[in-house]
Every structure is written in C-alpha cells, then in structure tokens.
Coordinates of C-alpha atoms in Angstrom, one line a residue:
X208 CA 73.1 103.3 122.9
X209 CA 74.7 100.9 125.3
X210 CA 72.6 97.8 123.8
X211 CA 73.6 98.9 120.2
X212 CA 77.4 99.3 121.3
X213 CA 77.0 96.0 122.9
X214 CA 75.9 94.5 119.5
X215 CA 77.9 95.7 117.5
X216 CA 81.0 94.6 119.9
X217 CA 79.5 91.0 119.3
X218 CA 79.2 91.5 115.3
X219 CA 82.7 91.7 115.6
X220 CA 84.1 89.1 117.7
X221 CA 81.5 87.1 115.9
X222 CA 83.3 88.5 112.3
X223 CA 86.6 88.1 114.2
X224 CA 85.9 84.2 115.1
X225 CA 84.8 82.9 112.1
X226 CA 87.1 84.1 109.7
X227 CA 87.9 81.5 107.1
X228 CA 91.7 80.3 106.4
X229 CA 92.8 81.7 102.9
X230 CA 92.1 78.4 101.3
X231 CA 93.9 78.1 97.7
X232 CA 92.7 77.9 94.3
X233 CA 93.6 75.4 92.0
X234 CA 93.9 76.9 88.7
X235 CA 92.6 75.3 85.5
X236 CA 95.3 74.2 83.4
X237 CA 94.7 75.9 80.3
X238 CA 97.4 75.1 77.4
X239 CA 98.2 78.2 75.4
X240 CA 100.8 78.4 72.4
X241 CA 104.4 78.3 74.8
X242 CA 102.6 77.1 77.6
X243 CA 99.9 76.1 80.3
X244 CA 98.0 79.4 81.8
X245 CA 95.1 80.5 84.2
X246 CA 92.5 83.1 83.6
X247 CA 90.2 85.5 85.7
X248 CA 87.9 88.0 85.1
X249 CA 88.0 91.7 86.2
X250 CA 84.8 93.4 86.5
X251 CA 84.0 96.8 87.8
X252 CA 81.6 99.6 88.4
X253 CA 77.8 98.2 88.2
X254 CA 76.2 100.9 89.9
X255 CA 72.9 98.9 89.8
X256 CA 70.0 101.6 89.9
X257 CA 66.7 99.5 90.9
X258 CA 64.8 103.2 90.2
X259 CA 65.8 103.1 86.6
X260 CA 62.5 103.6 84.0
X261 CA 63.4 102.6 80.5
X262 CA 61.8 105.5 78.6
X263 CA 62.4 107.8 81.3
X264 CA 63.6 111.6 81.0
X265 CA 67.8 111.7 80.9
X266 CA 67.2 114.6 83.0
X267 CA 65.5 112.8 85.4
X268 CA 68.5 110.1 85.9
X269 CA 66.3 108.2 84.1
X270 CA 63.6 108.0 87.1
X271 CA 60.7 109.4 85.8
X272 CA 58.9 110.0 82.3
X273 CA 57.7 113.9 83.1
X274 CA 60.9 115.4 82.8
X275 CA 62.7 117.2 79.6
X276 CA 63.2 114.5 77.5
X277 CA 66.0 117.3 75.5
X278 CA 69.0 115.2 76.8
X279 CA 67.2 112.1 75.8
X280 CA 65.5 108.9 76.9
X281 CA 66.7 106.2 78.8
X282 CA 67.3 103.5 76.6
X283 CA 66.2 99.5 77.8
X284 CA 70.3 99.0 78.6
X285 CA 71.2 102.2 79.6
X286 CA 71.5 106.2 78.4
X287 CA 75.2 106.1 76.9
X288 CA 77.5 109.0 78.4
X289 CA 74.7 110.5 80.9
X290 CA 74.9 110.6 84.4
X291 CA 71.8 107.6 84.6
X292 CA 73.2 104.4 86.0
X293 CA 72.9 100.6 85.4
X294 CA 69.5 99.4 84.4
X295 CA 68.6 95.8 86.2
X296 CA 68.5 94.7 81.9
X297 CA 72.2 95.5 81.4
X298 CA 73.4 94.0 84.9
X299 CA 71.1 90.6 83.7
X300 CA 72.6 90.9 79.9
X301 CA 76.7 91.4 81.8
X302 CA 76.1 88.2 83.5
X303 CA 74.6 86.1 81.4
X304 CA 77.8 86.8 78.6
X305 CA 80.1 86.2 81.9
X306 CA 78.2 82.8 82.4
X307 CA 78.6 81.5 78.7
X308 CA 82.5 83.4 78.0
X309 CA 84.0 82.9 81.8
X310 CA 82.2 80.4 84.0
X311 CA 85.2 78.5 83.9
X312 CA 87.8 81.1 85.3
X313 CA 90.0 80.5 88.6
X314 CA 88.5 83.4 89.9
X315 CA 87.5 87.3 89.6
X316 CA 88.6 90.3 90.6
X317 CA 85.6 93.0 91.5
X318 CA 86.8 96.5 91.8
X319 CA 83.9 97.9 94.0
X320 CA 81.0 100.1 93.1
X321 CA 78.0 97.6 93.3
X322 CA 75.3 101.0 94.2
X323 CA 74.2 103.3 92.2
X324 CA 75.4 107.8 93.0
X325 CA 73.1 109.3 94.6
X326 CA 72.1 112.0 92.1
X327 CA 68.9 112.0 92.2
X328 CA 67.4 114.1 95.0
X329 CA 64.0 113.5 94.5
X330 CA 65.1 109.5 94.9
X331 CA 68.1 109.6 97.7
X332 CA 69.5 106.4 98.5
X333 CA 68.7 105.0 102.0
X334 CA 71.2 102.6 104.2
X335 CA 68.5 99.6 103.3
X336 CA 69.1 100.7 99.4
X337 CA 72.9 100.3 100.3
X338 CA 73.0 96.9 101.6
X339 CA 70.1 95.6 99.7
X340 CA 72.1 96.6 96.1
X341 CA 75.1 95.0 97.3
X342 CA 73.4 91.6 98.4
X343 CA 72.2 91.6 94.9
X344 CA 74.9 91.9 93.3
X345 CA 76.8 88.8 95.8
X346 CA 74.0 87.0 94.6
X347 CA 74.6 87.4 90.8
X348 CA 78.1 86.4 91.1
X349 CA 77.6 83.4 93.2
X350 CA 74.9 82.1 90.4
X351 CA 77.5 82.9 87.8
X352 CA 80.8 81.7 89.0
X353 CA 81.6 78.7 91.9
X354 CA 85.3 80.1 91.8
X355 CA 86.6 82.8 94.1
X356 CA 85.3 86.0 94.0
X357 CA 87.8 88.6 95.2
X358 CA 86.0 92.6 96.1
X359 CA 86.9 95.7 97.3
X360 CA 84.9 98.4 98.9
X361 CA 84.1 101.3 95.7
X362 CA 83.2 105.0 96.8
X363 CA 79.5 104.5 96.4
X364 CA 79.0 101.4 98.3
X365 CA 79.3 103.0 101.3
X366 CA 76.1 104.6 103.3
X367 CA 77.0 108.1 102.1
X368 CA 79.2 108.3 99.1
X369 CA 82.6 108.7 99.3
X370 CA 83.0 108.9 103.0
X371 CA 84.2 106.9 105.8
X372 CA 85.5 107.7 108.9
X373 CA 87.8 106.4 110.8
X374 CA 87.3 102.8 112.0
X375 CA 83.8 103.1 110.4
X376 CA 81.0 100.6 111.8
X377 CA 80.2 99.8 108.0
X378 CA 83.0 97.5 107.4
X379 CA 81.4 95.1 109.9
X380 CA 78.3 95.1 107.3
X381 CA 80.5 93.9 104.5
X382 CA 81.6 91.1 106.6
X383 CA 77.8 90.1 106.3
X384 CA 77.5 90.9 102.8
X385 CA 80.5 89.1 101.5
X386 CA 80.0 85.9 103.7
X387 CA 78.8 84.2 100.7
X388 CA 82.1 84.6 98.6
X389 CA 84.2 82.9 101.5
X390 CA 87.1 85.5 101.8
X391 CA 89.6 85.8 104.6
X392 CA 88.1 89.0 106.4
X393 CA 89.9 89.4 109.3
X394 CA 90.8 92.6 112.3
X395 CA 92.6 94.6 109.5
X396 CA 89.4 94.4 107.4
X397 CA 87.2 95.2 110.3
X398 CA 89.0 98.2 111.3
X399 CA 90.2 99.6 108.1
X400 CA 88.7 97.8 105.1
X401 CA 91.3 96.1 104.2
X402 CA 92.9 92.5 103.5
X403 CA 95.2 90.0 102.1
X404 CA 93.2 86.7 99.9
X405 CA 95.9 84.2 98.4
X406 CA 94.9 82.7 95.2
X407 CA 97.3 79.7 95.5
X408 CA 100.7 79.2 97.3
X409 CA 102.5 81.5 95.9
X410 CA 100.0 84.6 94.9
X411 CA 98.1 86.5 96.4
X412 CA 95.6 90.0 96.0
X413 CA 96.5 92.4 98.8
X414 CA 93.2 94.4 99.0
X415 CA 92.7 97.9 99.5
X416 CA 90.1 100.6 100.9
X417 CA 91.3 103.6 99.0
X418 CA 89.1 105.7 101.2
X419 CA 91.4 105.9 103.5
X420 CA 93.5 108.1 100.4
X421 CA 90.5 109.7 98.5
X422 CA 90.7 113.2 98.6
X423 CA 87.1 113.4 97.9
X424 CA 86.0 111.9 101.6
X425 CA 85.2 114.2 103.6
X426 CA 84.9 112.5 107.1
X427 CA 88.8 112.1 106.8
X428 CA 91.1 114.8 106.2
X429 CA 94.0 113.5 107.3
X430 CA 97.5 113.1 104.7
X431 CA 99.7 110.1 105.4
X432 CA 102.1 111.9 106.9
X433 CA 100.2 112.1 110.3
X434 CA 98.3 109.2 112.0
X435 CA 95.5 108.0 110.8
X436 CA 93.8 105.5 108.9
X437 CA 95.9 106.6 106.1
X438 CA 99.2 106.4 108.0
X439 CA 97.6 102.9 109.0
X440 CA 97.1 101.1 106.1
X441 CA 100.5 102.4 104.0
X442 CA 101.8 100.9 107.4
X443 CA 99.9 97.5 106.8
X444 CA 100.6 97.5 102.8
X445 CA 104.5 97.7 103.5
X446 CA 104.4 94.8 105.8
X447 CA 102.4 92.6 103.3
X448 CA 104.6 93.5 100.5
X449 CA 107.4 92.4 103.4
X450 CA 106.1 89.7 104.0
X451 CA 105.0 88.5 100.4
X452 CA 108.5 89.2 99.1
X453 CA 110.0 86.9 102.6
X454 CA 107.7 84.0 101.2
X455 CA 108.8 84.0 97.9
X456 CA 105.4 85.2 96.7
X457 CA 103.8 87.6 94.5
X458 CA 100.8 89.4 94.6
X459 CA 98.3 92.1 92.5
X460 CA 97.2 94.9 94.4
X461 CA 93.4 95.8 93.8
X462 CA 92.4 99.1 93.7
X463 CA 88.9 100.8 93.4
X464 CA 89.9 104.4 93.1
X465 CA 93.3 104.7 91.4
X466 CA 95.8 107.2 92.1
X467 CA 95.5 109.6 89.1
X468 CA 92.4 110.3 87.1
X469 CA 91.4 109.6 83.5
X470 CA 93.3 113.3 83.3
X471 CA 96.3 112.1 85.1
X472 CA 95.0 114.6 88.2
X473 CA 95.7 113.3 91.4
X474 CA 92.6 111.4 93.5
X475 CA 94.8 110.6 96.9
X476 CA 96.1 113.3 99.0
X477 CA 99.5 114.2 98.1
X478 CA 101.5 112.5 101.1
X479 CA 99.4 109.5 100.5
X480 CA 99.8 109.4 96.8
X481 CA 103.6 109.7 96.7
X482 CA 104.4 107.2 99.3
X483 CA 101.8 105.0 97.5
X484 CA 103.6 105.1 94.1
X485 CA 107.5 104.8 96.1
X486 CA 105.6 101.6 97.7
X487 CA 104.5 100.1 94.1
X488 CA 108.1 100.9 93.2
X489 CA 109.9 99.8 96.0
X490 CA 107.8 96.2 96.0
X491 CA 107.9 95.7 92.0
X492 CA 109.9 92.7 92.2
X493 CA 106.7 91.3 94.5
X494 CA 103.7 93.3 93.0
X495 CA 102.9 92.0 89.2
X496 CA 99.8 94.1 88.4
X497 CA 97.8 96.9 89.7
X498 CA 93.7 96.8 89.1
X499 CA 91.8 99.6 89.8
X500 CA 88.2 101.0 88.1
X501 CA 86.2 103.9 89.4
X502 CA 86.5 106.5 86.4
X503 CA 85.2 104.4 83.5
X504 CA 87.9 104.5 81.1
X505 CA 90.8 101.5 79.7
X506 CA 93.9 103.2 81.0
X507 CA 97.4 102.2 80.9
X508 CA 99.8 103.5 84.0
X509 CA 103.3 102.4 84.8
X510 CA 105.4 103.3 87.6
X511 CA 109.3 104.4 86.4
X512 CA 112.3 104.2 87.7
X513 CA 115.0 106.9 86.9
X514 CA 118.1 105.2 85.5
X515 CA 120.4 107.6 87.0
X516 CA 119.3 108.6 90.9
X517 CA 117.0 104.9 91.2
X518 CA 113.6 107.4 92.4
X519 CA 110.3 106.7 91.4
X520 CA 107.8 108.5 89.3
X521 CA 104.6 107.4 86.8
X522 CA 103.5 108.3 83.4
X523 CA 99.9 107.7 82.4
X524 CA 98.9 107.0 78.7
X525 CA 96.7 109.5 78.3
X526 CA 95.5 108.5 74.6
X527 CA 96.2 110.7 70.9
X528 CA 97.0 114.1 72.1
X529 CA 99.4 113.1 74.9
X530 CA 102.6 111.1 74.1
X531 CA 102.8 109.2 77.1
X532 CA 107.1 108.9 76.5
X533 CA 109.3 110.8 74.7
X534 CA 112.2 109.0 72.9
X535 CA 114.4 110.8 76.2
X536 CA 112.5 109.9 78.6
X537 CA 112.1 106.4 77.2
X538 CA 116.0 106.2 77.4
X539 CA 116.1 107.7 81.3
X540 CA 113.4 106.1 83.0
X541 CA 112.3 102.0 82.8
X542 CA 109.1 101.0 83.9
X543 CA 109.2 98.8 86.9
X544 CA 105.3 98.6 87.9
X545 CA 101.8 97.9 85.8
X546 CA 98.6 99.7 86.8
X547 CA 95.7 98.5 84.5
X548 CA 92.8 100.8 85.0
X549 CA 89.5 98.8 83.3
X550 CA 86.3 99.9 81.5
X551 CA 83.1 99.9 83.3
X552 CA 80.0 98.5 83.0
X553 CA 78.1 101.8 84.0
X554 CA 77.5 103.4 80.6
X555 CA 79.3 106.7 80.7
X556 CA 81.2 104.5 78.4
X557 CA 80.2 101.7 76.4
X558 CA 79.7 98.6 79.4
X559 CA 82.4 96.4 79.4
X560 CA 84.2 93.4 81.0
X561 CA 87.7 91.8 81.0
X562 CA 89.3 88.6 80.8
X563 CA 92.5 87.9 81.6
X564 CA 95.4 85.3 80.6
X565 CA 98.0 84.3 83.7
X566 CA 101.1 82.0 83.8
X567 CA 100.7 79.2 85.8
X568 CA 104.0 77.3 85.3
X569 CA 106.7 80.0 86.9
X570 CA 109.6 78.8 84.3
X571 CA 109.6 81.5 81.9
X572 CA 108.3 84.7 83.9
X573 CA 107.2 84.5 87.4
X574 CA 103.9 82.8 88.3
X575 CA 101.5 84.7 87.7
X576 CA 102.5 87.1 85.2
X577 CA 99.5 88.8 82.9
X578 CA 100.3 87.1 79.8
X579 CA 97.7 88.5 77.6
X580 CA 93.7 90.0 78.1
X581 CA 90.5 90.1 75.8
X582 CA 88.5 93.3 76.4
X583 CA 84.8 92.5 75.5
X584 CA 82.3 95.4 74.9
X585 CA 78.7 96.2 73.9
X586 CA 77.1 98.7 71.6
X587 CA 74.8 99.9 73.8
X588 CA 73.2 102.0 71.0
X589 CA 73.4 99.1 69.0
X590 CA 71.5 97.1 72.2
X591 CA 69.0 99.3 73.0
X592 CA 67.8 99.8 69.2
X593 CA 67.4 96.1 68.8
X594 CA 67.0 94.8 72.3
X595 CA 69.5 92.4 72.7
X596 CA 72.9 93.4 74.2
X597 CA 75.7 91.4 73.3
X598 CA 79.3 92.0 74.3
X599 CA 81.7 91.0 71.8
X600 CA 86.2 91.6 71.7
X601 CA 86.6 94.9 71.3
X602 CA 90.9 93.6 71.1
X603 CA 93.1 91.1 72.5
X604 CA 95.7 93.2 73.5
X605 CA 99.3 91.0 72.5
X606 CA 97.6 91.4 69.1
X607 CA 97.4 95.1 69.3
X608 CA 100.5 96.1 71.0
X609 CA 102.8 92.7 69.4
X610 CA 103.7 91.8 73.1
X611 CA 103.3 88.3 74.7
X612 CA 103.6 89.3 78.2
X613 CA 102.6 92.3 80.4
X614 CA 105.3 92.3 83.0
X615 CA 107.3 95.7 83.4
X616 CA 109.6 95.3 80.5
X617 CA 106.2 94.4 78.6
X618 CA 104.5 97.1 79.7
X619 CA 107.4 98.9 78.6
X620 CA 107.3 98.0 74.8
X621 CA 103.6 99.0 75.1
X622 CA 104.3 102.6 76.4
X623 CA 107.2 102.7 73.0
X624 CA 104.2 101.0 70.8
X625 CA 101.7 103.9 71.6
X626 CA 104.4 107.0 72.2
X627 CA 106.7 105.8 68.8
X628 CA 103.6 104.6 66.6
X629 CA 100.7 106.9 65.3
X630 CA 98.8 104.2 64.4
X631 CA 99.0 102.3 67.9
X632 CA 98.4 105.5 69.5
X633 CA 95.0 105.9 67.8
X634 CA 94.2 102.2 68.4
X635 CA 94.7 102.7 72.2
X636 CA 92.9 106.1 72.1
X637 CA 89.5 104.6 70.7
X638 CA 90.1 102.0 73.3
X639 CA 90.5 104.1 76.1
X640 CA 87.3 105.0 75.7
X641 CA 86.1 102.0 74.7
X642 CA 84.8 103.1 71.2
X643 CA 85.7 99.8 69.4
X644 CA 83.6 100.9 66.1
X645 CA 85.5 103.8 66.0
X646 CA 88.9 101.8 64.9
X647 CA 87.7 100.6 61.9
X648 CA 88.1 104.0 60.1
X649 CA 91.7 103.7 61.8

C-alpha cells in the first residue's frame, strides 16, 4: 500500500510539473457574408462498444447472436433507439465525414462519454476496458484534427459509471490519457476534474466535472450547500468567471451532463443546480454559450432573467407539446444565458455531429459570439441497409430560426420563433430528436 501511495504521489507531482502553458489558437480567418469568422466542432457521446457483433441479438446489447432476436438485430452502424452502443463501423464512418467536412476547424469541443454503459452483465467493463476505449478514442481525434481538442470527463468514462468520489485517483489517469491533446491540466484538475483551456487571448472554455453535481453518483451525496467537492468547484467556477470578466474575456462553459434532462427534470442536486443556474446568470455578460451532451437529444435552454425583481430562472424548449414561452412570460422574463444541449453519436437517436460558426473580429458582437451552426446527421436505417453511412445537414440553424447570431437576445428571438410559430415549433421538434426525414411532411 505504501509503494502504491508512494506512486501515485509521484504521478502527481509528475502531472503537476509538466503542465503545459494554455498556449493560444490562432483562428482561421474565414470570410462570411458581414464578416470574417472561426469554426469548431462539438462532438459528443461515442460510447465505443469493442464487444459489438453486427448481426447480434438487440437483447443481447448486441453481444451475441443466441439471444431473442424479437427486438431486432444489430445493424453494421448500430441498432437505432436500443440500449446497444457504438459499433467500431460508425465511430470509423463519424471520423472519416469529420476529416473531409472539419479538418480545418480551430478546434473541438468533446463533451465526454468516450466508453460504452455497462449493461451487459454477461460482458462487464473492466478498469483496462476503461482506459483502453478512451486511448482510442484520443487516437482518432489526433489522426483527424492537428487543432486543439478540448474534453471533459462524461459519466461513463469513469471506472464505475457515474461515480466518483471525492478527490478520486482517476483524474490522475486522464492526465495520461489526454497528454496527447496538449491541454493545461493543472492541481484543480487533479483534484477535482476540473480546468480552465484559453482558445486565444481573450476566450476561453472553463471546463467542468459535473460529477461532482450528478445526483445519480453514488460515492457523493453531498448538496452544495455543505463542503465538498461540490461546494469546491461552484467555489472555483465563480472565481474563473471573476477572473475572466477582470480580463476582459469571455468564455463557454462545457458541460457533459446538463442541468435538466431531455424532460426538463433536474440531473444536479437541488442546492447545486440553483446556485449553478444564479452563476450562468450572474456571469452572462462573461459566459457566451453553454455545451453539454449526455442525453442524446438537440435541446435548446436559456437562462431568464425576471424584468421586475432581476432573479434567475430557465425555461427548456421541450419540442411540440410544450410551448417553451408564453406571450406573458416572453414580456416578463429576457433571456440572458445559452445552453446548447447536442445530438449524439450513440444511436438512441440518429448519430450526429455539429459544426459551429464563431466571430472572430469583436466589432459587431463580442468575440466569440455563435454566429450560426450546421447540424449534420446520418440515416442510420438508411446506413445499415446499404452499408455506407453518410452524414449529411440535417439544418443550418440562422436558416430555420431567421436569426444571424446566437447571443442572448438571439437566443431570445428563437424561443418567440418556436413558442409564437406552429410551424417552427414542429421544425425544432423533429430536430430535437434528430429526425431530419421527418420535416419534409412538415
């Protein structure tokens, strides 16, 4: 025990010592109509499954052929909507599209989840499994892209799923794992997951571990209202959105769990979600956009701001059956914050990836306001029938919500787009889901 203590002491000052300054990237000038902007991708969810069997049982996770093949068979990219995960065909198909659409962007956002659940208990993931997934997965992106790539830690790439404990010796490993991708890992990340990367001079990601606020991990029961590794890292995300706003900067906040559900039900703990949302409200003159992933669906979230008393609160577009606004409410409260929530490339949806448009000049809206994003997507029906995948736009969404910038007050013409217009409602609600055949008949 001593030896191992002793070891992993030296992993650390070893982490510790050769953490890399948060060297800038210089964007690609790219000239768009009104301007000269960046792009980056945002990519989430693989859960790579190296057990998957095309032809397998859907029963069987898509393990084994001797199962009850009733629920279906796993198809060569995937089994669409079943609880399977990624097959090595889809993950190979995802990058290849990312090589010939994106190789070229100033750098991508991951949003965690590189390993696939551990469902199957006839096929339990091991710590080797863990660690050999996510190395993978490093090694993909490094072959695609030579710009920065930017993670965070998703619930499932952790030993056991969905839980970490307190100063857990895992985040040491990731250290490891990310070496490759260059980031600026330093004590904050080693003890809590956690970490600041600047894109250029004046943005920045401030980086999360949403563990620490999932109400789902069960080695921390904490609320943020007590100390703890919650109480911690609120404490740390307030003092870099200080110390972003002293140096004139701006920065998006990534995310792998989100704080409300595809439902709108709460995923933090309650004293860690409201402070959370009074922090995003409180910063929104720093933070310009939220990314997060984890539940699969294209979700639209913006933090409000009561006219009258100045609190905080959030209202989810939740797609055809839930007006996210009412024409009162869109008169009371203004939306001061953007929380995108993107599409997976797991298929419990159709896979999909995002690229996004940025300002890089700072005259007309801040630098590094999201000026516009092209959501691609595959028919994975489509795919495994003929046995190529190819991703193609599902939207582009200035063209679908008439906005040319997706800043609060943009944001806020979207939420009276979808609440005052059926047809923009029904739009967004096959999109949500990305079902992008589905808005032809629309």
């Amino acid at each position: 025990m001593l030896l191992k203590h002793t070891l992993r002491l030296s992993l650390v000052a070893t982490a510790v010592s050769s953490l890399v300054s948060a060297a800038v990237i210089i964007p690609n000038a790219r000239k768009r109509s009104g301007g000269v902007s960046g792009k980056f991708v945002h990519i989430t969810d693989f859960h790579l499954d190296p057990y998957y069997v095309e032809g397998a049982s859907v029963s069987s996770l898509c393990h084994r052929k001797d199962g009850d093949t009733g629920k279906g068979i796993a198809g060569k990219f995937g089994a669409l909507g079943s609880d399977c995960d990624s097959p090595k065909a889809l993950i190979d198909a995802t990058f290849e599209f990312l090589k010939q659409q994106a190789s070229d962007a100033d750098f991508v956002i991951y949003t965690g989840d590189s390993v696939r659940h551990d469902r199957d208990y006839q096929d339990m993931r091991g710590d080797d499994e863990v660690r050999s997934t996510q190395q993978r997965v490093v090694h993909y992106f490094k072959e695609t892209f030579s710009s920065k790539v930017i993670p965070v830690l998703g619930n499932n790439d952790v030993d056991t799923h969905n839980n970490v404990m307190a100063y857990d010796d895992s985040y040491t490993d990731f250290v490891s794992t990310w070496a490759p991708f260059d980031l600026a890992l330093g004590q904050d990340f080693i003890q809590g997951g956690y970490y600041v990367q600047e894109i250029t001079s004046n943005l920045r990601t401030i980086n999360t571990n949403t563990m620490a606020f999932f109400k789902k991990n069960g080695l921390l029961y904490t609320d943020c209202d007590v100390p703890g590794p919650g109480r911690t890292q609120l404490d740390w995300l307030k003092k870099s959105l200080e110390e972003t706003r002293a140096q004139n900067s701006k920065a998006y906040i990534l995310a792998h769990v989100p704080p409300n559900s595809k439902l709108d039900e709460h995923f933090y703990k309650d004293r860690c979600y409201d402070e959370y949302y009074s922090l995003l409200g409180s910063y929104s003159d720093v933070i310009l956009a939220h990314f997060s992933g984890h539940f699969n669906y294209d979700q639209l979230t913006a933090v409000l701001q009561n006219k009258q008393d100045g609190t905080y609160t959030r209202v989810a577009a939740l797609g055809e059956e839930e007006v996210p606004m009412t024409a009162a409410e869109l008169e009371t409260y203004k939306v001061v914050g953007v929380l995108f929530n993107a599409p997976s490339i797991v298929p419990q949806q159709n896979p999909a990836v995002r690229i996004y448009t940025y300002d890089t000049e700072g005259t007309q809206y801040p630098y590094g306001t999201i000026l516009d994003w092209d959501q691609y997507y595959a028919n994975l029906e489509e795919a495994n029938q003929s046995g190529v995948l190819r991703y193609k736009l599902e939207y582009t969404a200035s063209k679908l919500y008439n906005v040319d910038h997706f800043d609060a007050s943009g944001l806020q013409s979207v939420f009276e787009a979808i609440s005052l217009d059926e047809t923009v409602r029904q739009q967004y609600t096959a999109f949500r889901a990305v079902n992008g055949e589905k808005t032809a008949d629309i």
